[in-house]
Amino acid sequence: MTYTSYLFFFGFAVIVFMVYSLVPVKRRWIVLLVGSCLFYAVNSGFSIIYLAVTTLTSFFCAQKLTRIQDDFKAAKKELSKEEKKKLKDKVTKKKKLFAGAAIVFNLGILAFLKYYNFFAEQVTNVFGLFHLDFEMPLVRLLLPLGISYYTLQAIGYIVDTYRGKYKAEKNFAKLALFLSFFPQMTEGPIGRYDALMPQLYKGHTYSNENFTGGIILVLWGFFKKLVISDRISYIVGVVFSDYNDYSGLLIAISAICYTIQLYTDFSGCIDIMTGISKMFGIELAVNFRQPFFSRSVAEFWRRWHITLGTWFKDYVFYSVSLSEPFMKLSKTAAKHFNKFFASVIPSAVALFVVWFCTGIWHGASYKYVAYGLYYFLIILIGTLLEPVFAWLSEKTKANRKGKLWGTIAMLRTLVLVVIGMMMFRADSLMDFFRMFLRMITTFDFNEVSGGLVFTLGTDKHDFFIIAVGLIIMFVVDILKERGTDVLSKVAAGKIYIKWPVMIGLIMMIVVFGAYGKNYGAVDNIYAQF
Amino acid sequence: MDEILEILGEVKPGVNFEGETDLVESGILDSMTIIQLVARLTDEFDIEITPLDLVPENFNSVEAIKALVDRLAD
């Protein structure tokens, strides 16, 4: 989606909001459902069938899981301990079968649409290696809007019902609303049924604080997207497409710029969607928490795209590492290694699965797989070296919680993250390697002093706007990190505070936003995944 | 309690766990360390820890971990 689509989206949301406010409180969730279906149908046409199929399978599977669990609870009352255990095993197997079938089916749809052509190309290439004339046919596939997000939501709902976290939803329309709620359809956040559904169902009455707070968040999101992200995207585009023409320093600057572009683009979009939901009185899950203040890569991922990270943690990492084969692996490792390695090995294997999936979730390309494995290796090495770091800090009496250590750790994390982002943005894995090699072998400071940096699709005027935008954004982020949420305070503040802020934001977006005939509209990066 | 402290010291060396009440939120115990801890606890106390038990409230302090172990051992 481009900013024009977001303007349309915001207009659409305002109309839904007006209808929502006019309908009796108890029926308001129906307005959200109709609005969401309408939004999806207008944007995706017949692709709504995919969403309907996922909703139907999730609904019936979860119903069945709850019925099996309820029957077991009723039956076990009259059984002996041994009989109970036998029945439990039988019930678990049955539940696994139903949940597994629904998960495989829905993941299968996602995998086919997202990875089939990539897979077909690889098969053709392998046959080509042996000079065999076989070509696996490619299919023209269109990825339905939000499929990578709503499929994860549906799987989360099925797994939670399987685990007995909550009972299945009895009303099909309510589950349909949970999976189709329009603000989270484009780029998430990936919602949880137990946190989101009660809010969606409860009819919210108009609240001035929610409404103004929502509008301020929407404006803040547009500010990040239009003033910073879309403007900085020109530098990134110029260098990444012709990196052989630039020396190491400019490549490094463009990689930093891309990191900023991705953050302002993605978190800006999430702010717009969170703001729209807030207008209705609905709080979406938090997806970013000042990620650039992280002291380790693992912490970065607890603050960046939080809902994806927690999804993989809860439904992949925990499922894999607590499964029977992994517990056995843990016991086997305990016999052959010391206690530390014995406990690291099983979680390292589970971690590998998580990062492989995280990488490939972003798309069908070797660079995404490498991107996931890059973070897996960094986090694993960090874990393995933890005893060494602890020993070193004890010997040197270094305070690992201190400011100096914190700043060094933050900078180290930033460097590692920027390298990861470079891989993420490069056209291919080979391009990343070539680019990285060029970056570290051809550093030339003259390119900056000679003013070449201003020819990267931008001029001094652009740099000035980007710099001011970044300063404003980082001041707000620093204050939030220290416990002061400026945007919420403004929303709850007096009229002579919030109106000037809102007007100021609008002025900045209108005057300094990168739009109009000199700027092409830039697609949101995470909407393509 | 001492056994739990000993296990914690092995999976996350160099931390004084006594008196800490925010082990998960402060990042001292991340998901990887928690899994290492769970592997050791299940082995040591012969209990079954499920994903539903893996919530911050059960791991934020030594006392909370002890309470979880006691509850699952019953």
XYZ file of C-alpha atoms in Angstrom, chain A residues 43 129 134 206 313 374 426 437-438 516:
10
model
C -9.201 -4.684 -2.054
C 22.505 -29.337 -13.294
C 12.645 -31.029 -17.219
C -17.343 7.586 22.074
C 8.127 -18.040 20.621
C 22.206 -14.881 10.582
C 19.870 -6.610 -1.084
C 32.779 -7.060 0.709
C 32.825 -3.771 -1.177
C 3.440 14.893 -5.275
